[in-house]
Short mmCIF file of C-alpha atoms in Angstrom, two decimals:
data_model
loop_
_atom_site.label_atom_id
_atom_site.label_comp_id
_atom_site.label_asym_id
_atom_site.label_seq_id
_atom_site.Cartn_x
_atom_site.Cartn_y
_atom_site.Cartn_z
CA ASP A 865 -35.50 10.77 -104.87
CA GLN A 866 -35.18 9.69 -101.28
CA GLN A 867 -31.66 8.76 -100.29
CA VAL A 868 -32.67 7.52 -96.86
CA LYS A 869 -35.76 5.38 -96.32
CA GLN A 870 -37.48 3.82 -93.36
CA ASN A 871 -40.00 1.62 -94.98
CA SER A 872 -42.01 0.79 -91.68
CA PRO A 873 -44.18 3.71 -90.83
CA SER A 874 -45.11 2.22 -87.38
CA LEU A 875 -43.87 -0.72 -85.14
CA SER A 876 -45.61 -2.12 -81.95
CA VAL A 877 -43.61 -3.80 -79.39
CA GLN A 878 -44.27 -5.10 -75.90
CA GLU A 879 -42.63 -3.66 -73.02
CA GLY A 880 -39.35 -5.67 -71.99
CA ARG A 881 -38.96 -7.13 -75.48
CA ILE A 882 -36.54 -5.75 -78.30
CA SER A 883 -37.44 -3.14 -80.69
CA ILE A 884 -35.55 -3.25 -83.98
CA LEU A 885 -36.05 -0.17 -86.24
CA ASN A 886 -34.59 -0.45 -89.80
CA CYS A 887 -33.14 2.20 -92.37
CA ASP A 888 -31.99 1.62 -95.86
CA TYR A 889 -29.84 4.16 -97.87
CA THR A 890 -28.84 4.51 -101.60
CA ASN A 891 -25.74 6.77 -101.38
CA SER A 892 -22.73 4.80 -100.90
CA MET A 893 -20.69 8.02 -100.20
CA PHE A 894 -22.54 8.48 -96.77
CA ASP A 895 -19.95 8.17 -94.01
CA TYR A 896 -22.06 9.05 -91.01
CA PHE A 897 -25.20 7.72 -89.75
CA LEU A 898 -27.37 8.78 -86.82
CA TRP A 899 -30.58 7.99 -85.09
CA TYR A 900 -32.90 10.74 -83.72
CA LYS A 901 -35.96 10.37 -81.51
CA LYS A 902 -38.72 12.90 -81.57
CA TYR A 903 -41.72 13.22 -79.17
CA PRO A 904 -44.94 14.97 -80.18
CA ALA A 905 -44.63 18.78 -80.20
CA GLU A 906 -40.88 18.58 -79.76
CA GLY A 907 -38.09 18.72 -81.99
CA PRO A 908 -35.99 15.50 -82.82
CA THR A 909 -33.17 14.90 -80.38
CA PHE A 910 -30.09 12.94 -81.15
CA LEU A 911 -30.01 9.38 -79.87
CA ILE A 912 -26.88 7.45 -81.36
CA SER A 913 -24.58 7.47 -84.29
CA ILE A 914 -22.19 5.27 -86.10
CA SER A 915 -19.25 6.14 -88.40
CA SER A 916 -18.98 4.11 -91.73
CA ILE A 917 -15.72 2.62 -90.66
CA LYS A 918 -17.63 0.63 -87.89
CA ASP A 919 -20.35 -1.90 -87.87
CA LYS A 920 -21.67 -1.51 -84.51
CA ASN A 921 -22.09 1.17 -81.85
CA GLU A 922 -23.67 0.74 -78.46
CA ASP A 923 -25.07 2.94 -75.92
CA GLY A 924 -26.76 1.54 -72.95
CA ARG A 925 -29.94 -0.14 -74.32
CA PHE A 926 -29.30 1.19 -77.61
CA THR A 927 -27.27 -0.37 -80.54
CA VAL A 928 -26.95 0.72 -83.99
CA PHE A 929 -25.72 -1.85 -86.65
CA LEU A 930 -24.45 -0.80 -89.93
CA ASN A 931 -24.18 -3.33 -93.00
CA LYS A 932 -22.56 -1.27 -95.75
CA SER A 933 -22.60 -4.01 -98.50
CA ALA A 934 -26.52 -3.94 -97.98
CA LYS A 935 -26.67 -0.21 -97.46
CA HIS A 936 -28.75 -0.89 -94.31
CA LEU A 937 -28.69 0.19 -90.71
CA SER A 938 -30.86 -0.82 -87.88
CA LEU A 939 -31.41 0.43 -84.27
CA HIS A 940 -32.06 -2.06 -81.50
CA ILE A 941 -33.56 -1.05 -78.23
CA VAL A 942 -33.40 -3.56 -75.48
CA PRO A 943 -35.20 -3.93 -73.12
CA SER A 944 -38.10 -1.56 -74.64
CA GLN A 945 -39.71 0.74 -72.13
CA PRO A 946 -42.82 2.85 -72.35
CA GLY A 947 -40.71 6.07 -72.63
CA ASP A 948 -39.26 4.84 -75.86
CA SER A 949 -42.55 5.44 -77.49
CA ALA A 950 -41.62 8.06 -79.99
CA VAL A 951 -40.96 8.63 -83.70
CA TYR A 952 -37.41 7.54 -84.75
CA PHE A 953 -35.65 9.12 -87.59
CA CYS A 954 -32.75 7.55 -89.24
CA ALA A 955 -30.19 10.20 -90.96
CA ALA A 956 -26.98 10.01 -92.99
CA SER A 957 -24.37 12.38 -93.96
CA GLU A 958 -21.74 12.66 -96.62
CA GLY A 959 -18.95 14.98 -95.43
CA ALA A 960 -19.82 18.00 -93.36
CA GLN A 961 -23.02 19.53 -92.24
CA LYS A 962 -25.80 18.10 -94.45
CA LEU A 963 -28.01 15.37 -92.91
CA VAL A 964 -30.50 13.57 -95.07
CA PHE A 965 -33.38 12.15 -93.01
CA GLY A 966 -35.73 9.21 -93.45
CA GLN A 967 -39.42 9.57 -92.95
CA GLY A 968 -39.53 8.33 -89.51
CA THR A 969 -40.99 5.08 -87.76
CA ARG A 970 -43.48 5.62 -84.96
CA LEU A 971 -42.51 3.13 -82.31
CA THR A 972 -45.25 2.37 -79.73
CA ILE A 973 -44.19 0.26 -76.62
CA ASN A 974 -47.23 -1.54 -75.16
CA PRO A 975 -47.45 -2.34 -71.25
CA ASP B 1418 -33.21 27.51 -70.55
CA THR B 1419 -34.20 26.30 -74.12
CA ALA B 1420 -31.05 25.61 -76.29
CA VAL B 1421 -32.65 26.26 -79.69
CA SER B 1422 -36.01 28.26 -79.65
CA GLN B 1423 -38.28 29.06 -82.49
CA THR B 1424 -41.16 31.67 -82.67
CA PRO B 1425 -44.01 31.34 -83.42
CA LYS B 1426 -44.97 27.75 -82.65
CA TYR B 1427 -48.17 27.99 -84.75
CA LEU B 1428 -48.81 30.24 -87.61
CA VAL B 1429 -51.96 30.21 -89.53
CA THR B 1430 -52.20 32.55 -92.41
CA GLN B 1431 -53.77 33.18 -95.89
CA MET B 1432 -52.18 32.44 -99.27
CA GLY B 1433 -50.31 35.37 -100.69
CA ASN B 1434 -49.21 36.61 -97.24
CA ASP B 1435 -45.69 37.28 -96.23
CA LYS B 1436 -44.57 35.73 -92.82
CA SER B 1437 -41.43 35.25 -90.88
CA ILE B 1438 -40.22 32.45 -88.35
CA LYS B 1439 -37.44 33.30 -86.00
CA CYS B 1440 -34.85 31.07 -84.42
CA GLU B 1441 -32.13 31.57 -81.76
CA GLN B 1442 -29.61 29.28 -80.22
CA ASN B 1443 -27.81 29.76 -76.89
CA LEU B 1444 -25.36 26.98 -77.43
CA GLY B 1445 -22.51 28.92 -79.09
CA HIS B 1446 -22.76 26.90 -82.24
CA ASP B 1447 -21.35 28.07 -85.42
CA THR B 1448 -23.84 26.56 -87.66
CA MET B 1449 -27.57 26.80 -88.09
CA TYR B 1450 -30.16 25.25 -90.39
CA TRP B 1451 -33.79 25.28 -91.35
CA TYR B 1452 -35.51 21.91 -92.07
CA LYS B 1453 -38.91 21.43 -93.52
CA GLN B 1454 -41.10 18.46 -92.50
CA ASP B 1455 -43.71 17.98 -95.16
CA SER B 1456 -46.90 15.97 -95.17
CA LYS B 1457 -44.87 12.75 -95.98
CA LYS B 1458 -42.96 13.37 -92.77
CA PHE B 1459 -39.45 13.59 -94.46
CA LEU B 1460 -37.32 16.26 -92.74
CA LYS B 1461 -35.48 18.06 -95.61
CA ILE B 1462 -32.72 20.51 -95.29
CA MET B 1463 -33.68 24.01 -96.72
CA PHE B 1464 -30.82 26.28 -95.67
CA SER B 1465 -27.63 26.20 -93.60
CA TYR B 1466 -25.57 29.09 -92.35
CA ASN B 1467 -22.04 29.02 -90.92
CA ASN B 1468 -21.10 32.05 -88.90
CA LYS B 1469 -23.82 34.11 -90.90
CA GLU B 1470 -22.58 32.85 -94.23
CA LEU B 1471 -25.16 30.82 -96.53
CA ILE B 1472 -23.23 27.46 -97.25
CA ILE B 1473 -26.36 25.22 -98.19
CA ASN B 1474 -29.32 26.24 -100.12
CA GLU B 1475 -31.22 23.28 -101.33
CA THR B 1476 -33.38 24.28 -104.31
CA VAL B 1477 -35.85 26.14 -102.32
CA PRO B 1478 -37.96 28.72 -104.02
CA ASN B 1479 -36.62 32.07 -103.73
CA ARG B 1480 -39.88 33.05 -101.85
CA PHE B 1481 -37.92 31.76 -98.92
CA SER B 1482 -35.24 34.05 -97.66
CA PRO B 1483 -33.11 33.30 -94.77
CA LYS B 1484 -31.36 35.96 -92.64
CA SER B 1485 -28.65 35.62 -90.22
CA PRO B 1486 -28.00 38.70 -88.32
CA ASP B 1487 -25.41 36.98 -86.19
CA LYS B 1488 -24.27 33.34 -85.52
CA ALA B 1489 -26.98 32.90 -82.85
CA HIS B 1490 -29.94 33.73 -84.93
CA LEU B 1491 -31.28 32.38 -88.21
CA ASN B 1492 -34.67 33.90 -89.35
CA LEU B 1493 -36.86 32.49 -92.23
CA HIS B 1494 -39.00 34.82 -94.36
CA ILE B 1495 -41.49 33.52 -96.75
CA ASN B 1496 -43.01 35.85 -99.31
CA SER B 1497 -46.39 35.18 -101.13
CA LEU B 1498 -47.38 32.06 -99.19
CA GLU B 1499 -48.84 29.00 -101.06
CA LEU B 1500 -50.82 26.23 -99.87
CA GLY B 1501 -47.80 23.75 -100.39
CA ASP B 1502 -45.84 25.79 -97.83
CA SER B 1503 -48.05 24.25 -95.05
CA ALA B 1504 -45.40 22.21 -93.04
CA VAL B 1505 -43.66 22.22 -89.88
CA TYR B 1506 -40.44 24.14 -90.09
CA PHE B 1507 -37.49 23.11 -87.52
CA CYS B 1508 -34.61 25.19 -86.91
CA ALA B 1509 -31.39 23.44 -85.75
CA SER B 1510 -27.85 24.15 -84.85
CA SER B 1511 -24.49 22.14 -84.64
CA SER B 1512 -20.89 22.89 -83.72
CA ALA B 1513 -18.69 23.24 -86.74
CA ILE B 1514 -15.73 21.98 -84.88
CA GLY B 1515 -15.61 18.19 -84.59
CA TYR B 1516 -18.78 18.02 -86.25
CA THR B 1517 -20.33 14.58 -85.85
CA GLY B 1518 -23.78 14.99 -87.49
CA GLU B 1519 -25.36 15.80 -84.13
CA LEU B 1520 -27.93 18.67 -84.60
CA PHE B 1521 -29.87 20.38 -81.78
CA PHE B 1522 -33.29 21.08 -83.10
CA GLY B 1523 -35.94 23.51 -81.96
CA GLU B 1524 -39.57 22.47 -81.18
CA GLY B 1525 -40.74 23.35 -84.61
CA SER B 1526 -43.20 25.96 -86.07
CA ARG B 1527 -46.34 24.70 -87.68
CA LEU B 1528 -47.36 26.79 -90.60
CA THR B 1529 -50.83 26.45 -91.98
CA VAL B 1530 -51.74 28.21 -95.13
CA LEU B 1531 -55.33 28.62 -95.96
#
Protein backbone atom coordinates (compact mmCIF):
# COMPACT_ATOMS: atom_id res chain seq x y z
CA ASP A 1 0.00 0.00 0.00
CA GLN A 2 1.95 2.97 -1.32
CA GLN A 3 0.82 6.17 0.34
CA VAL A 4 2.97 8.37 -1.88
CA LYS A 5 3.07 7.79 -5.61
CA GLN A 6 4.92 9.35 -8.50
CA ASN A 7 3.24 7.99 -11.56
CA SER A 8 5.75 9.23 -14.11
CA PRO A 9 8.95 7.18 -13.96
CA SER A 10 10.68 9.59 -16.31
CA LEU A 11 10.40 13.06 -17.81
CA SER A 12 12.42 14.72 -20.54
CA VAL A 13 12.50 18.52 -20.84
CA GLN A 14 14.39 20.95 -23.02
CA GLU A 15 16.91 23.22 -21.34
CA GLY A 16 15.37 26.57 -20.44
CA ARG A 17 11.81 25.23 -20.33
CA ILE A 18 9.72 24.44 -17.27
CA SER A 19 9.92 20.99 -15.65
CA ILE A 20 6.85 19.85 -13.74
CA LEU A 21 7.10 16.79 -11.53
CA ASN A 22 3.97 15.39 -9.95
CA CYS A 23 3.21 13.44 -6.81
CA ASP A 24 -0.02 12.03 -5.33
CA TYR A 25 -0.66 10.87 -1.80
CA THR A 26 -3.46 9.04 -0.05
CA ASN A 27 -2.97 9.81 3.65
CA SER A 28 -4.87 12.97 4.57
CA MET A 29 -2.96 13.11 7.87
CA PHE A 30 0.31 14.00 6.17
CA ASP A 31 1.32 17.46 7.35
CA TYR A 32 4.67 18.02 5.71
CA PHE A 33 5.82 17.39 2.16
CA LEU A 34 9.29 17.41 0.71
CA TRP A 35 11.17 16.94 -2.52
CA TYR A 36 14.56 15.28 -2.66
CA LYS A 37 16.98 15.13 -5.56
CA LYS A 38 19.28 12.20 -6.21
CA TYR A 39 22.28 11.90 -8.50
CA PRO A 40 23.68 8.47 -9.44
CA ALA A 41 25.83 6.84 -6.75
CA GLU A 42 24.83 9.50 -4.23
CA GLY A 43 22.25 9.69 -1.50
CA PRO A 44 19.13 11.83 -1.89
CA THR A 45 19.55 15.48 -0.93
CA PHE A 46 16.83 17.75 0.35
CA LEU A 47 15.54 20.26 -2.19
CA ILE A 48 12.42 22.02 -0.96
CA SER A 49 9.52 21.44 1.40
CA ILE A 50 6.03 22.69 2.18
CA SER A 51 3.83 22.54 5.22
CA SER A 52 0.21 21.44 4.86
CA ILE A 53 -0.94 24.89 5.98
CA LYS A 54 0.49 26.42 2.81
CA ASP A 55 -0.26 25.88 -0.85
CA LYS A 56 2.95 27.21 -2.36
CA ASN A 57 6.60 27.53 -1.44
CA GLU A 58 9.26 29.04 -3.65
CA ASP A 59 13.03 28.84 -3.50
CA GLY A 60 14.84 30.31 -6.46
CA ARG A 61 14.06 28.26 -9.56
CA PHE A 62 12.12 25.70 -7.54
CA THR A 63 8.48 26.01 -6.52
CA VAL A 64 6.37 23.39 -4.80
CA PHE A 65 2.58 23.52 -5.02
CA LEU A 66 0.25 21.65 -2.71
CA ASN A 67 -3.38 20.89 -3.50
CA LYS A 68 -4.77 19.27 -0.36
CA SER A 69 -8.23 18.64 -1.73
CA ALA A 70 -6.74 16.66 -4.61
CA LYS A 71 -3.98 15.19 -2.41
CA HIS A 72 -1.50 16.28 -5.01
CA LEU A 73 1.74 18.17 -5.03
CA SER A 74 4.00 19.26 -7.79
CA LEU A 75 7.50 20.60 -8.20
CA HIS A 76 8.15 23.24 -10.83
CA ILE A 77 11.66 23.98 -12.01
CA VAL A 78 12.07 27.02 -14.20
CA PRO A 79 14.20 27.50 -16.15
CA SER A 80 15.44 23.93 -16.32
CA GLN A 81 19.20 23.46 -16.48
CA PRO A 82 21.35 20.44 -17.44
CA GLY A 83 22.46 20.09 -13.81
CA ASP A 84 18.84 19.47 -12.84
CA SER A 85 19.02 16.04 -14.52
CA ALA A 86 18.53 13.64 -11.62
CA VAL A 87 15.94 11.45 -9.94
CA TYR A 88 13.43 13.43 -7.89
CA PHE A 89 11.68 11.87 -4.92
CA CYS A 90 8.54 13.20 -3.35
CA ALA A 91 8.13 12.48 0.38
CA ALA A 92 5.53 13.13 3.05
CA SER A 93 5.38 12.87 6.81
CA GLU A 94 2.74 12.65 9.50
CA GLY A 95 4.07 14.10 12.70
CA ALA A 96 7.68 13.56 13.54
CA GLN A 97 10.44 11.62 11.99
CA LYS A 98 8.93 9.17 9.56
CA LEU A 99 9.11 10.09 5.91
CA VAL A 100 7.21 8.11 3.28
CA PHE A 101 8.80 8.34 -0.16
CA GLY A 102 7.50 7.91 -3.66
CA GLN A 103 9.39 5.82 -6.20
CA GLY A 104 11.01 8.75 -7.93
CA THR A 105 10.87 10.41 -11.35
CA ARG A 106 13.97 10.56 -13.51
CA LEU A 107 14.27 14.03 -15.01
CA THR A 108 16.46 14.52 -18.07
CA ILE A 109 17.21 18.02 -19.29
CA ASN A 110 18.16 18.08 -22.94
CA PRO A 111 20.44 20.81 -24.30
CA ASP B 1 34.34 15.95 5.14
CA THR B 2 31.39 13.62 4.58
CA ALA B 3 28.39 14.37 6.81
CA VAL B 4 26.84 10.89 6.71
CA SER B 5 29.16 8.08 5.70
CA GLN B 6 28.38 4.41 5.14
CA THR B 7 30.68 1.47 4.65
CA PRO B 8 30.94 -0.57 2.58
CA LYS B 9 29.49 1.03 -0.55
CA TYR B 10 29.26 -2.30 -2.32
CA LEU B 11 28.77 -5.71 -0.83
CA VAL B 12 28.41 -8.99 -2.74
CA THR B 13 27.77 -12.09 -0.68
CA GLN B 14 26.20 -15.55 -0.73
CA MET B 15 22.79 -16.50 0.61
CA GLY B 16 22.90 -17.53 4.22
CA ASN B 17 25.82 -15.30 5.17
CA ASP B 18 25.76 -12.63 7.85
CA LYS B 19 26.87 -9.10 6.99
CA SER B 20 27.01 -5.63 8.52
CA ILE B 21 26.79 -2.11 7.14
CA LYS B 22 28.17 0.73 9.23
CA CYS B 23 26.97 4.32 9.36
CA GLU B 24 28.40 7.40 11.02
CA GLN B 25 27.24 11.01 11.03
CA ASN B 26 29.25 14.06 12.10
CA LEU B 27 26.35 16.52 12.05
CA GLY B 28 25.57 16.27 15.74
CA HIS B 29 22.08 14.97 14.95
CA ASP B 30 20.04 13.08 17.49
CA THR B 31 18.16 10.81 15.11
CA MET B 32 19.41 8.24 12.62
CA TYR B 33 17.63 6.00 10.15
CA TRP B 34 18.02 3.07 7.83
CA TYR B 35 16.10 3.14 4.54
CA LYS B 36 15.92 0.40 1.93
CA GLN B 37 15.56 1.13 -1.77
CA ASP B 38 14.22 -1.98 -3.41
CA SER B 39 14.00 -3.03 -7.05
CA LYS B 40 10.87 -0.91 -7.54
CA LYS B 41 12.90 2.13 -6.41
CA PHE B 42 10.76 3.03 -3.41
CA LEU B 43 12.70 4.28 -0.42
CA LYS B 44 11.20 2.58 2.61
CA ILE B 45 12.06 3.26 6.20
CA MET B 46 13.33 0.30 8.17
CA PHE B 47 14.47 1.72 11.51
CA SER B 48 14.84 4.98 13.33
CA TYR B 49 16.91 5.64 16.44
CA ASN B 50 16.84 8.72 18.63
CA ASN B 51 19.74 9.11 21.04
CA LYS B 52 20.51 5.38 20.81
CA GLU B 53 16.89 4.36 21.42
CA LEU B 54 14.80 2.55 18.83
CA ILE B 55 11.74 4.63 17.94
CA ILE B 56 10.62 3.21 14.58
CA ASN B 57 10.72 -0.43 13.52
CA GLU B 58 8.80 -0.98 10.33
CA THR B 59 7.83 -4.66 10.11
CA VAL B 60 11.33 -5.64 9.17
CA PRO B 61 12.29 -9.34 9.54
CA ASN B 62 14.15 -9.96 12.77
CA ARG B 63 17.13 -11.10 10.70
CA PHE B 64 17.82 -7.36 10.52
CA SER B 65 19.23 -5.95 13.74
CA PRO B 66 20.23 -2.31 14.08
CA LYS B 67 22.77 -1.30 16.70
CA SER B 68 23.44 2.22 17.90
CA PRO B 69 26.52 2.38 20.16
CA ASP B 70 26.18 6.16 20.38
CA LYS B 71 24.06 8.81 18.70
CA ALA B 72 26.61 9.32 15.93
CA HIS B 73 26.57 5.70 14.80
CA LEU B 74 23.86 3.34 13.57
CA ASN B 75 24.98 0.00 12.20
CA LEU B 76 22.84 -2.57 10.43
CA HIS B 77 23.51 -6.27 10.86
CA ILE B 78 21.75 -8.80 8.65
CA ASN B 79 21.70 -12.50 9.48
CA SER B 80 21.04 -15.38 7.10
CA LEU B 81 20.94 -13.23 3.99
CA GLU B 82 18.27 -13.99 1.40
CA LEU B 83 18.04 -13.12 -2.29
CA GLY B 84 15.29 -10.61 -1.52
CA ASP B 85 17.64 -8.63 0.69
CA SER B 86 19.45 -7.39 -2.41
CA ALA B 87 18.87 -3.65 -2.43
CA VAL B 88 20.52 -0.32 -1.78
CA TYR B 89 20.52 0.56 1.91
CA PHE B 90 20.68 4.23 2.86
CA CYS B 91 21.58 5.60 6.24
CA ALA B 92 20.27 9.05 7.15
CA SER B 93 20.19 11.46 10.06
CA SER B 94 18.10 14.39 11.19
CA SER B 95 17.98 16.90 13.98
CA ALA B 96 15.24 16.11 16.46
CA ILE B 97 14.88 19.74 17.39
CA GLY B 98 12.72 21.71 15.00
CA TYR B 99 12.37 18.68 12.83
CA THR B 100 11.13 19.59 9.39
CA GLY B 101 11.49 16.27 7.64
CA GLU B 102 14.88 17.16 6.20
CA LEU B 103 17.04 14.08 6.27
CA PHE B 104 20.71 13.94 5.43
CA PHE B 105 21.51 10.75 3.56
CA GLY B 106 24.64 8.75 3.10
CA GLU B 107 25.71 7.59 -0.36
CA GLY B 108 24.09 4.20 0.01
CA SER B 109 25.38 0.65 0.30
CA ARG B 110 24.49 -1.69 -2.54
CA LEU B 111 24.01 -5.20 -1.26
CA THR B 112 23.89 -8.07 -3.75
CA VAL B 113 22.99 -11.51 -2.48
CA LEU B 114 23.84 -14.39 -4.83
